[in-house]
Short mmCIF file of C-alpha atoms and ligand atoms in Angstrom, two decimals:
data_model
loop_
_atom_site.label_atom_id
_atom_site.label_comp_id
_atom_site.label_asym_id
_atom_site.label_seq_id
_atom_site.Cartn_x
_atom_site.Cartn_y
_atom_site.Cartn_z
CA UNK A 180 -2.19 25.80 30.32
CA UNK A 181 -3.99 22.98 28.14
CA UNK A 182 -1.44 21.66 25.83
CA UNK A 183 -3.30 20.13 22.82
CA UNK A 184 -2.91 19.00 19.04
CA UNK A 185 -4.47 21.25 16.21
CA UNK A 186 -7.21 19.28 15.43
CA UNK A 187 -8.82 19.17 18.92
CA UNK A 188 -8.81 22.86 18.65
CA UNK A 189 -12.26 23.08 18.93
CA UNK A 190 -12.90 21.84 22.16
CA UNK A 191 -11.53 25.13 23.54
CA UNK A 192 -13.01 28.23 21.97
CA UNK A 193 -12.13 30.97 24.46
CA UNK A 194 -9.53 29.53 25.76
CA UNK A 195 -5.87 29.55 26.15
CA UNK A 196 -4.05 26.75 24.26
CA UNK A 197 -0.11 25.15 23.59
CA UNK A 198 0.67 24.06 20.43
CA UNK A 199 3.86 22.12 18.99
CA UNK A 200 4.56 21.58 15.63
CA UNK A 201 6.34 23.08 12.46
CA UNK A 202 6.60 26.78 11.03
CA UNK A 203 4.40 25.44 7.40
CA UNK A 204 4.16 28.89 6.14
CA UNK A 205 4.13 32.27 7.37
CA UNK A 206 3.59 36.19 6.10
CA UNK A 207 3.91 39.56 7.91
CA UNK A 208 2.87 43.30 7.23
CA UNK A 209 5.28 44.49 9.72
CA UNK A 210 2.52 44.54 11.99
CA UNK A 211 0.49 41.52 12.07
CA UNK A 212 2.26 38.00 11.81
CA UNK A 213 0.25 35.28 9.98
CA UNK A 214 1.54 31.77 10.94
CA UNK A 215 0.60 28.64 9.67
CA UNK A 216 1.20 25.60 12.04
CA UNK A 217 1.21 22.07 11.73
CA UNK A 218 1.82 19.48 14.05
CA UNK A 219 1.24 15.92 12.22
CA UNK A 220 -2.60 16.29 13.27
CA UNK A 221 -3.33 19.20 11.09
CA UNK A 222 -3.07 22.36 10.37
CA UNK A 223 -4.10 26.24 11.96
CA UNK A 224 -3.22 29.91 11.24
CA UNK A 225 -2.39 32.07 14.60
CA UNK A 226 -2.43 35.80 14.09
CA UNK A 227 0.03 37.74 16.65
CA UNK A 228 -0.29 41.30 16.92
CA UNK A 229 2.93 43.52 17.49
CA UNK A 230 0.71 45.54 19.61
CA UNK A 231 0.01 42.83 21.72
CA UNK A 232 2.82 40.37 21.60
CA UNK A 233 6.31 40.74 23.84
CA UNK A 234 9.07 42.46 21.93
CA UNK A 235 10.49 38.67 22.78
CA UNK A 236 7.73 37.04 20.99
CA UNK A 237 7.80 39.25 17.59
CA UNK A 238 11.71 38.82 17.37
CA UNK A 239 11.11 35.36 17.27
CA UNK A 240 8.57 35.08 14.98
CA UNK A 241 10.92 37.31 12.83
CA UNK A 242 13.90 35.50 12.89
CA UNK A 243 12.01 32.01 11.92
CA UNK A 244 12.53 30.02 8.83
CA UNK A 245 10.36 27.71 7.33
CA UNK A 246 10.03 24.09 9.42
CA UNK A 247 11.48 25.52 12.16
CA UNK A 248 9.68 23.77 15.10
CA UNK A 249 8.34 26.22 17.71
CA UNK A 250 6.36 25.94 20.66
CA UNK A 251 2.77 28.50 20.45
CA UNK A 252 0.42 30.00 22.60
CA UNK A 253 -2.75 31.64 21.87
CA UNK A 254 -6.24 31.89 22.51
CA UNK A 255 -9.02 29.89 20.18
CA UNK A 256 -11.76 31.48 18.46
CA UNK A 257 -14.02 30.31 15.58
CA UNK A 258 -13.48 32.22 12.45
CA UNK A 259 -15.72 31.09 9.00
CA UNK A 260 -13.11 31.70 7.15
CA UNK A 261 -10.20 29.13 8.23
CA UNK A 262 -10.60 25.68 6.29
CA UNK A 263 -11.04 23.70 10.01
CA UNK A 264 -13.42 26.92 11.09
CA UNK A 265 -11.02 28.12 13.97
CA UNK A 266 -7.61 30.21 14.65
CA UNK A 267 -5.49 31.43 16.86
CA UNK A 268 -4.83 34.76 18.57
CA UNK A 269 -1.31 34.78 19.13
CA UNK A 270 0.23 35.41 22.91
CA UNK A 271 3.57 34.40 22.62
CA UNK A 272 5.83 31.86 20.55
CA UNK A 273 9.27 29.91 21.45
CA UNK A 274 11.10 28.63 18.97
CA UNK A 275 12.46 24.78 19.99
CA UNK A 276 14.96 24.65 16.45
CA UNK A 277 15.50 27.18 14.14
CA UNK A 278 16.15 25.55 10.94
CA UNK A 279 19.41 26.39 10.03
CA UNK A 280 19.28 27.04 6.16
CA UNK A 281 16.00 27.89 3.80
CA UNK A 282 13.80 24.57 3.23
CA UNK A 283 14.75 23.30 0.25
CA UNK A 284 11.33 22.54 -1.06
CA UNK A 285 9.57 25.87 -1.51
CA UNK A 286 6.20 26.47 -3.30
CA UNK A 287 7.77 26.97 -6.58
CA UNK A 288 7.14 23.50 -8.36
CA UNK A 289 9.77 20.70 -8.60
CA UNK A 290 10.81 18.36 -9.94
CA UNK A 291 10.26 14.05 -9.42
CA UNK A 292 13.90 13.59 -9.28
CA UNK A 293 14.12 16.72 -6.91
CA UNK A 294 11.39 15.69 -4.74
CA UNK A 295 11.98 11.92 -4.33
CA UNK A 296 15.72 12.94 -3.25
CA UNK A 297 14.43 15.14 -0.70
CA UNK A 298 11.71 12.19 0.30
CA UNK A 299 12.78 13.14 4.16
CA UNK A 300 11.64 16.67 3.82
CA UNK A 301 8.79 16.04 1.13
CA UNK A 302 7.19 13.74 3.25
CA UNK A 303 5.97 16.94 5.23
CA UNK A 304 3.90 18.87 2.93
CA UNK A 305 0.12 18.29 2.92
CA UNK A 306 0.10 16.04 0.00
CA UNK A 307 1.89 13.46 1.18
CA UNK A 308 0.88 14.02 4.44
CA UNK A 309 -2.58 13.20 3.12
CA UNK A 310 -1.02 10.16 1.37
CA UNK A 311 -0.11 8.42 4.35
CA UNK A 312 -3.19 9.07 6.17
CA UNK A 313 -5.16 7.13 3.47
CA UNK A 314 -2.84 4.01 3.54
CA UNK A 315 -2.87 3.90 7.07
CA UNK A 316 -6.52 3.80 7.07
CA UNK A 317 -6.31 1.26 4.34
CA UNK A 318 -4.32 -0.99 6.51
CA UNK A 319 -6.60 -0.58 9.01
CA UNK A 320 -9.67 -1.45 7.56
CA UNK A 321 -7.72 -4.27 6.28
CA UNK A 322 -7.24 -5.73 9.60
CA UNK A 323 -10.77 -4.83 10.89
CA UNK A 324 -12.19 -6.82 7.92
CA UNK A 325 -9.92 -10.06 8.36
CA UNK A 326 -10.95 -10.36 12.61
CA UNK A 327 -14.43 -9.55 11.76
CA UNK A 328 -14.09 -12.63 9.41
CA UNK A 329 -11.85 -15.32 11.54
CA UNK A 330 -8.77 -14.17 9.74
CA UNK A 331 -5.59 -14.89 12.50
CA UNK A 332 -2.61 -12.28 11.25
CA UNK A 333 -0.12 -14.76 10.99
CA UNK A 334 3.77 -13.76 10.42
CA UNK A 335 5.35 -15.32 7.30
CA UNK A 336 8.82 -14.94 6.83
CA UNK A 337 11.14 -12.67 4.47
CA UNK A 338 14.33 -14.64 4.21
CA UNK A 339 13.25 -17.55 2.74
CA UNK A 340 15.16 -20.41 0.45
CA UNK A 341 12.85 -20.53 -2.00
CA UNK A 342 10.55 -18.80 -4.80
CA UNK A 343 6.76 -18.09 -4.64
CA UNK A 344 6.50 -16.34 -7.86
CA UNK A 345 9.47 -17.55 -9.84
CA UNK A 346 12.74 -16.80 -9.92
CA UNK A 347 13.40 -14.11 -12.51
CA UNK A 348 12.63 -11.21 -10.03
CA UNK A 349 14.46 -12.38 -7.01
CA UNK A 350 16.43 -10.75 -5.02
CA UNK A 351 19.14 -13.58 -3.82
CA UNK A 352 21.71 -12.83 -0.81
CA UNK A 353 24.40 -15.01 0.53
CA UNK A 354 23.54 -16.68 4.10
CA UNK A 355 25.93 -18.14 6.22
CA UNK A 356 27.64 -21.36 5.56
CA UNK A 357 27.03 -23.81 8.73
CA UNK A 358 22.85 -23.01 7.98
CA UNK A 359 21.44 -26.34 8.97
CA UNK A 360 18.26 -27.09 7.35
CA UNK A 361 15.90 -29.87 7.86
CA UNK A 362 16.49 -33.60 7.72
CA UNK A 363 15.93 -34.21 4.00
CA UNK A 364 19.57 -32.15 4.34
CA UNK A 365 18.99 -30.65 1.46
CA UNK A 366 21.84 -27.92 1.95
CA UNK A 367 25.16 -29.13 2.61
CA UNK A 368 26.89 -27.40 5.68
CA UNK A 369 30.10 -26.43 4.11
CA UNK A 370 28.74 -24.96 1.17
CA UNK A 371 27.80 -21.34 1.03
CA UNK A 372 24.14 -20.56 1.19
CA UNK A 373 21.71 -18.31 -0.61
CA UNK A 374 19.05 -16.79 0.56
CA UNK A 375 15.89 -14.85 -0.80
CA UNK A 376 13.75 -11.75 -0.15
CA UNK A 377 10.44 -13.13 0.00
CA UNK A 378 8.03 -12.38 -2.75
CA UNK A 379 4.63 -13.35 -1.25
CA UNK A 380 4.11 -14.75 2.16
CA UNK A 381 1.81 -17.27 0.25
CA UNK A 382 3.18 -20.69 0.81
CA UNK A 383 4.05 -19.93 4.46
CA UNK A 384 0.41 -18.65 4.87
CA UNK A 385 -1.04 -22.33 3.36
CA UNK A 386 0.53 -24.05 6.17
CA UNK A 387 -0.79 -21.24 8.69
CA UNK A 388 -4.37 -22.10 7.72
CA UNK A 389 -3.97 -25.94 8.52
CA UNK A 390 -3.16 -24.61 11.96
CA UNK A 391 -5.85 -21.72 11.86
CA UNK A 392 -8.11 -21.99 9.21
CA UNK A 393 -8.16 -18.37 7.95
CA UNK A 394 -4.94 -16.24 8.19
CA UNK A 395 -3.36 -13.19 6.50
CA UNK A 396 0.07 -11.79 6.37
CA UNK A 397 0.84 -7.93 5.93
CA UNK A 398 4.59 -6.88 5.28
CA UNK A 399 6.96 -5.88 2.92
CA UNK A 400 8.19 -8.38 -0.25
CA UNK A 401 10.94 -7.89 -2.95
CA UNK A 402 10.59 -7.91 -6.49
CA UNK A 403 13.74 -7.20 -9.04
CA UNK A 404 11.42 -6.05 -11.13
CA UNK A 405 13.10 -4.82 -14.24
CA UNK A 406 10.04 -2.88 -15.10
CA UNK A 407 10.25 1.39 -15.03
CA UNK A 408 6.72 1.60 -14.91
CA UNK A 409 4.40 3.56 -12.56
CA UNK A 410 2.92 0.50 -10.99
CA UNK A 411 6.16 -1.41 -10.06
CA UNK A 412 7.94 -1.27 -7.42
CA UNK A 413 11.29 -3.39 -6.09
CA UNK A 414 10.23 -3.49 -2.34
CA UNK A 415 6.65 -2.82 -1.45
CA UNK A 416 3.83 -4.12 0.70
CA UNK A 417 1.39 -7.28 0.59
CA UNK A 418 -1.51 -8.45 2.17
CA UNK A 419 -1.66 -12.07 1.68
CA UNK A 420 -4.75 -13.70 2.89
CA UNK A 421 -5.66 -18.06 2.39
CA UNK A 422 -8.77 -19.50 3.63
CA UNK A 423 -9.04 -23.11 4.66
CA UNK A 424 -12.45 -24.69 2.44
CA UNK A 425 -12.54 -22.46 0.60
CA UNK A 426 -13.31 -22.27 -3.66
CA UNK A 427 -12.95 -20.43 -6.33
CA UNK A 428 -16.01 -18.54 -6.04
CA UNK A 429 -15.73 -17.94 -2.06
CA UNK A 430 -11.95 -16.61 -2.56
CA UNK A 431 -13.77 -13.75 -5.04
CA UNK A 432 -16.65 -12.75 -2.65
CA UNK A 433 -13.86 -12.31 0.26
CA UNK A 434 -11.89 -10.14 -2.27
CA UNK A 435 -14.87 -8.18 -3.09
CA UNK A 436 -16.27 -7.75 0.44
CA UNK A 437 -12.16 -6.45 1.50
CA UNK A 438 -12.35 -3.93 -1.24
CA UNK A 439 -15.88 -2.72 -0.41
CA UNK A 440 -14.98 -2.27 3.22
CA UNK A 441 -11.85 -0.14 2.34
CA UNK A 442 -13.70 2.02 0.34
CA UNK A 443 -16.08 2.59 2.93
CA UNK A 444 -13.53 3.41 5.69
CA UNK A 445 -11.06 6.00 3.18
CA UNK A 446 -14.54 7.50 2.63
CA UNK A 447 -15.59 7.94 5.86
CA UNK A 448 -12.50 8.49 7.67
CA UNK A 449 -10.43 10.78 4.79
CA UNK A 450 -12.51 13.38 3.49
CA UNK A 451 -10.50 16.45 4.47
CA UNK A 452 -7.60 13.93 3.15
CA UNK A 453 -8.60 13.39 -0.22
CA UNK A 454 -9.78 17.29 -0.21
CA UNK A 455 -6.14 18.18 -0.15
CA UNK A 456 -5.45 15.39 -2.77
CA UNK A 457 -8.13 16.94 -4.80
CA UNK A 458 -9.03 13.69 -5.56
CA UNK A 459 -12.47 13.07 -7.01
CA UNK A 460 -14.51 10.78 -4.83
CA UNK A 461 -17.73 10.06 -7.36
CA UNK A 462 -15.96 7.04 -8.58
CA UNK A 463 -15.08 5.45 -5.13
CA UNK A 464 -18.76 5.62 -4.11
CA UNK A 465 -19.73 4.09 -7.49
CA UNK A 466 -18.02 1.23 -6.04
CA UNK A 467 -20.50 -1.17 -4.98
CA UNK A 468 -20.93 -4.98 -5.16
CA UNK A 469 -21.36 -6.93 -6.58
CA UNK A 470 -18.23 -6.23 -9.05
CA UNK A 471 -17.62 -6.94 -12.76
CA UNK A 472 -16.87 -10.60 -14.24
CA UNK A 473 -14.91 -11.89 -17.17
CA UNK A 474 -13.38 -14.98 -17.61
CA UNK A 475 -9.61 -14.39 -19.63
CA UNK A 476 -11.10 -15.38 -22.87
CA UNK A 477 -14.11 -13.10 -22.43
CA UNK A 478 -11.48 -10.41 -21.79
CA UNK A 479 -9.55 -11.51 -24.73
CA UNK A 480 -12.95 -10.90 -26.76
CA UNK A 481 -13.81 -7.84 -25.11
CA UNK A 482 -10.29 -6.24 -26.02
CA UNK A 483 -9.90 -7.30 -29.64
CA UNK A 484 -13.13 -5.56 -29.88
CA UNK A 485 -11.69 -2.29 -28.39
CA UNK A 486 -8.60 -2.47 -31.18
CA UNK A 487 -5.94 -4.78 -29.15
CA UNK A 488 -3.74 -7.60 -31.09
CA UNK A 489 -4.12 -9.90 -27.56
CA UNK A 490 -3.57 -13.24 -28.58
CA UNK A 491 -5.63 -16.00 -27.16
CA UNK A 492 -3.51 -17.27 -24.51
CA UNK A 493 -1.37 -14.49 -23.69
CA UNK A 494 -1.59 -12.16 -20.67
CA UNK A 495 -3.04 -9.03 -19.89
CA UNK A 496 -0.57 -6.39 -19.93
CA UNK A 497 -0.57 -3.26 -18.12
CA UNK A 498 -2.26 -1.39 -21.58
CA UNK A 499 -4.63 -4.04 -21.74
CA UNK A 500 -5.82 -3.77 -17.96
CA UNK A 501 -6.15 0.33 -18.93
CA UNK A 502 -8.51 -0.15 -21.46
CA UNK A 503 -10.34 -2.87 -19.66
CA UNK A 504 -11.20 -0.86 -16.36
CA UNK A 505 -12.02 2.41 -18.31
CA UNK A 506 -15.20 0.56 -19.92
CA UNK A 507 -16.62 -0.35 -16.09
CA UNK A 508 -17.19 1.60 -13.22
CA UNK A 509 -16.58 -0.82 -10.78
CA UNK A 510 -13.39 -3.43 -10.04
CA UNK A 511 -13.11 -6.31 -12.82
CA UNK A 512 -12.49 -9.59 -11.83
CA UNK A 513 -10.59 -11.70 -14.63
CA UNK A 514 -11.39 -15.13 -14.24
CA UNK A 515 -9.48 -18.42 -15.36
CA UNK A 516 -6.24 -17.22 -16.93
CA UNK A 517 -4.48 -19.68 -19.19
CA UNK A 518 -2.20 -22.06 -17.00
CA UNK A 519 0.83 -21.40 -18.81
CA UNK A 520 1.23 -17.52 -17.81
CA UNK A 521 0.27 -18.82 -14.15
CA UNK A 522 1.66 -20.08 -11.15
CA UNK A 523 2.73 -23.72 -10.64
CA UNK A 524 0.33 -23.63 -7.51
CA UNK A 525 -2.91 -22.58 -8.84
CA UNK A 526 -5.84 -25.30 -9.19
CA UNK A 527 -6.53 -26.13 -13.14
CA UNK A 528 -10.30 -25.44 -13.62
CA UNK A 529 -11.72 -29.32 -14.46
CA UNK A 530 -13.40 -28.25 -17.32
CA UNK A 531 -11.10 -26.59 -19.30
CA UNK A 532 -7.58 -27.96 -18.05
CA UNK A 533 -5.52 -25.52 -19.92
CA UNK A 534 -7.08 -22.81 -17.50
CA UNK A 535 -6.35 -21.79 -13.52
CA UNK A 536 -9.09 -21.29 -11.23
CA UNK A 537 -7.55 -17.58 -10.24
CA UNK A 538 -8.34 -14.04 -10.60
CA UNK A 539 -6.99 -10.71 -11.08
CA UNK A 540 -8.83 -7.93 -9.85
CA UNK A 541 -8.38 -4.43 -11.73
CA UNK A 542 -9.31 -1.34 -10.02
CA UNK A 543 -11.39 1.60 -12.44
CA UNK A 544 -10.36 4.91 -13.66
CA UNK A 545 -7.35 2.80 -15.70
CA UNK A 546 -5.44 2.10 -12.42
CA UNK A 547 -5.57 -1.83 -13.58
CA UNK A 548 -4.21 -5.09 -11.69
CA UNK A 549 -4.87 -4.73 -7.05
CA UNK A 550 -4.79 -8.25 -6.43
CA UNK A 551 -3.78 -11.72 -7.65
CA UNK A 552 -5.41 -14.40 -6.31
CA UNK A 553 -6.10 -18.32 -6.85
CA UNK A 554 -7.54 -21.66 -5.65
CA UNK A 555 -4.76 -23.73 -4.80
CA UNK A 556 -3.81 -27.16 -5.91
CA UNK A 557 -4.34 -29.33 -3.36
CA UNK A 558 -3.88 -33.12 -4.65
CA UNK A 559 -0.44 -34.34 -3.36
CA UNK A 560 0.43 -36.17 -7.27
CA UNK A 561 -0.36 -33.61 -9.46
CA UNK A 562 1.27 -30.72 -7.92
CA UNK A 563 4.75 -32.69 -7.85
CA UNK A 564 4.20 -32.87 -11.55
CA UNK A 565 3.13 -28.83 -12.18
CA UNK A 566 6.49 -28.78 -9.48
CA UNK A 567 8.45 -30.78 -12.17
CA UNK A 568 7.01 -29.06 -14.91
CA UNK A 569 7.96 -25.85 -13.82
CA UNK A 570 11.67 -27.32 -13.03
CA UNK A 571 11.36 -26.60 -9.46
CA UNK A 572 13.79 -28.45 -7.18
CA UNK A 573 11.41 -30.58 -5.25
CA UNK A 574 13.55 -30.82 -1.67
CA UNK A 575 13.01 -27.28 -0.60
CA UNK A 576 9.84 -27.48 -1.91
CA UNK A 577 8.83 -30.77 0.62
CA UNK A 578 7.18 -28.87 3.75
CA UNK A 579 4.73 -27.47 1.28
CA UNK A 580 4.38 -30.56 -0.61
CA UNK A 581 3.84 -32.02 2.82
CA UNK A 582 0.73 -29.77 3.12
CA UNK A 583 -1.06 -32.14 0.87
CA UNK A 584 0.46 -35.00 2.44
CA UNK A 585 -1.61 -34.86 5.94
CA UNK A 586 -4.93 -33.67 6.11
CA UNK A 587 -5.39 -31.54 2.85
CA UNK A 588 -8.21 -29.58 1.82
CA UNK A 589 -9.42 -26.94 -0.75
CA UNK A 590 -8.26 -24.08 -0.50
CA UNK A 591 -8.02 -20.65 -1.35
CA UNK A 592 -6.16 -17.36 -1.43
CA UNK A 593 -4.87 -13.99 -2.91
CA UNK A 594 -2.51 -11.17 -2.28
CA UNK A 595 -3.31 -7.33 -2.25
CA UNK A 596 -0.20 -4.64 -3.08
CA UNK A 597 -0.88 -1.41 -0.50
CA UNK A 598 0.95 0.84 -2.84
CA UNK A 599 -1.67 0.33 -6.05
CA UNK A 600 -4.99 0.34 -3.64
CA UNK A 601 -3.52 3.68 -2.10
CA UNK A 602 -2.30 5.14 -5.52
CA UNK A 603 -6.10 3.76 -6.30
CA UNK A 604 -7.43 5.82 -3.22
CA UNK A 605 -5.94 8.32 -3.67
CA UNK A 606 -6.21 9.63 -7.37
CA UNK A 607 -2.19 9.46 -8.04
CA UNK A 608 -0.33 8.85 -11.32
CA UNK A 609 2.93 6.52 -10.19
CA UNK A 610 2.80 4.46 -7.20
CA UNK A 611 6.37 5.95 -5.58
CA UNK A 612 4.36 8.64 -3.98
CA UNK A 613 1.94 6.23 -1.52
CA UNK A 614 5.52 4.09 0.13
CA UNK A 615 6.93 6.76 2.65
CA UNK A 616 10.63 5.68 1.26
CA UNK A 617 10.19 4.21 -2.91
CA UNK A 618 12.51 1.44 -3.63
CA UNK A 619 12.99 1.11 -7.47
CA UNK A 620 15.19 0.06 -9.82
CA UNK A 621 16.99 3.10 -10.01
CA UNK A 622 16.41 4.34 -6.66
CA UNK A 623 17.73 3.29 -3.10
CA UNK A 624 17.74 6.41 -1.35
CA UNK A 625 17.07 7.99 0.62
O1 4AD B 865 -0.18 -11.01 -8.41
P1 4AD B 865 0.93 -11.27 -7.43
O2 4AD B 865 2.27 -11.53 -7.99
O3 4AD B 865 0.42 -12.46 -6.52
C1 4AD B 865 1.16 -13.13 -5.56
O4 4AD B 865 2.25 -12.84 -5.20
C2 4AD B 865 0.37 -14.19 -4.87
N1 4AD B 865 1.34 -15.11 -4.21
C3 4AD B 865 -0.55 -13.57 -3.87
C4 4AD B 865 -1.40 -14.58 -3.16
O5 4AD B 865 -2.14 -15.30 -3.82
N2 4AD B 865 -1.32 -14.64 -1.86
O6 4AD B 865 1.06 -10.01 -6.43
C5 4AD B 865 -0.06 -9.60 -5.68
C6 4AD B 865 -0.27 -8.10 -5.83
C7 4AD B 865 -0.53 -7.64 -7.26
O7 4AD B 865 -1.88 -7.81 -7.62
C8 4AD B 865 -0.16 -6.17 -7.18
O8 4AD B 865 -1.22 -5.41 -6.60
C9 4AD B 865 1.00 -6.19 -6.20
O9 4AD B 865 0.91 -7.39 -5.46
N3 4AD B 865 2.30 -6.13 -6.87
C10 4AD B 865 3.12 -5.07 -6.89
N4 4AD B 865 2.98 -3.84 -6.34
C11 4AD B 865 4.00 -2.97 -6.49
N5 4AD B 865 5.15 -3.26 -7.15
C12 4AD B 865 5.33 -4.48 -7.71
N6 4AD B 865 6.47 -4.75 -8.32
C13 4AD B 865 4.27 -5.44 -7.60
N7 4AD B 865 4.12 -6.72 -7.99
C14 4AD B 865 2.91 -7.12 -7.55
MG1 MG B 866 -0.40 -10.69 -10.46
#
């Protein structure tokens, strides 16, 4: 007996085949049994006959509920009709575990609050299935691009005693007590200790490239986000990447070439995936290089003439990104943002001082900011003083300082979050749907 997964199926027309997996759906006439299967790889009817099945066999189909897991055997043939083109004749069926109530998620429609507390269970039905299919092949084309480019994944870590991205949405923790730290001694050893979830691998990934040259980190960071919107999250996951010589203009192109390369692979590797997510796919293969440009104050321009009340040196909200991407059918990048909204790491642009050489880049269809990125500053003086302007405290802050202290060089980098390239991917409304367990502010389970 071949034991095989549903989507290899059709290697064995004619034959006899096992499958495991989960009772998705079934109907009967009293005669014939329709059961839908699905076992993770995807999905297959198998039509048992009473005429032809053990009295053994048709109890047990009758007695199962919904996601009960079962073992099947039938025979393969092609039939036109079935989405993947084949079925099943039934022979027999064993049931591994009957589920022991009705599935609380049934095809009647539910509820967000319903469905995200029954995440567990929800995670199973073809949706969300598909969901997770597409990220995963986002992550991988994510890696594939970086070590076809001389990117080294390089860990950065999530307790950290610091900020990347200021500390208004930090999540702080207490550490223990005797923590010894280095020999600036900046931490007494009596003294409790805080700790924080990291925000960006960023900092960490700057000294990685002195070592390597071109690195990336991919893992979850924390943001207290106070925000209820459908792009925030509290814990989600980034994709930093920093590049060694690198500019301004070289930090874009590797943005643009990432994003190009994941479009390709969710198109070519997800079709029957974002079939089920009924997602349109004409504008992913609209997206093309080379992508949109505007510097901030062209933005600024461009939305005052679309109705906005933007001031000159404010930022882009999440409104302002909408309208933006809906005019283009490709990603926007958005050039030079005033320094005061910024970072206290980002390079100022030597031409126009109050501006960072950074960019945002906005997806289409309204889905708005993907990435932040930014040259860095690397002269050891002046980023003390954007450190002392921003009231940092400058001891925990030495090993970085330190990076411009031996051997500095340009450099570059930016930061990707999965959730809004997936949501992007994917066609969906709130970002809560593409994390397999959504952390938000009013959500911690389960
Ligand atoms: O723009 P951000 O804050 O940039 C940084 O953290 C830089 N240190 C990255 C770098 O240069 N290495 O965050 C990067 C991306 C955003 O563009 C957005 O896609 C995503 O992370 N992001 C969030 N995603 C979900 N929930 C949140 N609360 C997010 N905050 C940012
Ligand atoms: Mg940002």
């Amino acid at each position: 007996m071949i034991t095989t997964l549903i989507k290899s199926i059709g290697q064995y027309v004619g034959q006899e085949v096992q499958l495991q997996g989960w009772a998705y759906n079934f109907r009967s006439s009293g005669k014939i049994f329709f059961l839908q299967l699905r076992d993770g790889s995807a999905r297959v009817q198998i039509v048992y006959s009473k005429a032809d099945v053990s009295e053994e066999t048709w109890n047990a189909l009758e007695s199962i509920r919904l996601e009960s897991s079962v073992r099947v055997f039938g025979r393969v043939k092609e039939d036109s009709r079935a989405p993947s083109g084949f079925e099943l004749d039934g022979l027999s069926l064993e049931v591994i575990s009957l589920a022991m109530d009705e599935y609380p998620i049934g095809k009647k429609d539910h509820g967000p609050d319903f469905l995200l507390d029954n995440r567990h269970l929800w995670l199973r039905s073809d949706k969300q299935w598909a969901i997770q299919r597409v990220r995963d092949t986002i992550i991988t084309a994510t890696y594939n691009y970086f070590h076809e480019n001389d990117f080294v994944k390089f860990d950065t870590p999530i307790l950290t005693p610091t900020s990347c991205e200021g500390t208004t949405e930090l999540f702080e923790m207490d550490y223990f007590s005797d923590v010894t730290n280095n020999e600036s001694g900046y931490e007494s050893t009596n003294k409790k200790s805080k700790a924080y979830l990291s925000q960006s691998g960023q900092l960490y990934l700057e000294a990685g490239i002195m070592s390597l040259g071109r690195a990336f980190d991919f893992g979850p960071v924390f943001r207290a986000e106070k925000s209820k919107t459908r792009r925030h999250l509290t814990e989600f996951w980034m994709m930093d990447a920093e590049a060694a010589f690198v500019e301004h203009q070289g930090n874009m192109q590797i943005q643009e070439g990432l994003i190009c390369r994941i479009v390709h692979d969710v198109l070519a590797n997800c079709q029957h995936e974002l079939k089920v997510l009924e997602r349109d796919t004409k504008p992913l293969e609209a997206i093309q290089a080379p992508f949109v440009h505007m510097t901030h104050q062209e933005a600024i321009a461009k939305l005052r003439t679309l109705g906005s009340d933007i001031g000159d040196m404010d930022d882009l909200g999440a409104d302002d990104e909408t309208i933006l991407t809906q005019q283009f059918d490709r990603p926007i990048f958005i050039e030079k943002y005033p320094a005061a909204v910024k970072a206290f790491y980002m390079k100022r642009d030597p031409e126009h001082p109050e501006f960072v050489l950074n960019n945002d880049l906005l997806a289409p269809e309204g889905y708005g900011e993907i990435i932040g990125g930014s040259q860095r500053e690397d002269d050891y003086e002046t980023l003390l003083e954007r450190m002392l302007e921003h009231n940092l405290a400058i001891e925990p802050f030495q090993w970085y300082l330190d990076l411009r202290k031996y051997g500095s060089v340009p450099h570059s980098g930016f930061g990707y979050g999965l959730e809004r390239i997936t949501a992007w991917m994917c066609g969906l409304q709130h970002i809560r749907e593409t994390i397999p367990f959504p952390r938000l502010i009013n959500r911690l389970t389960p």
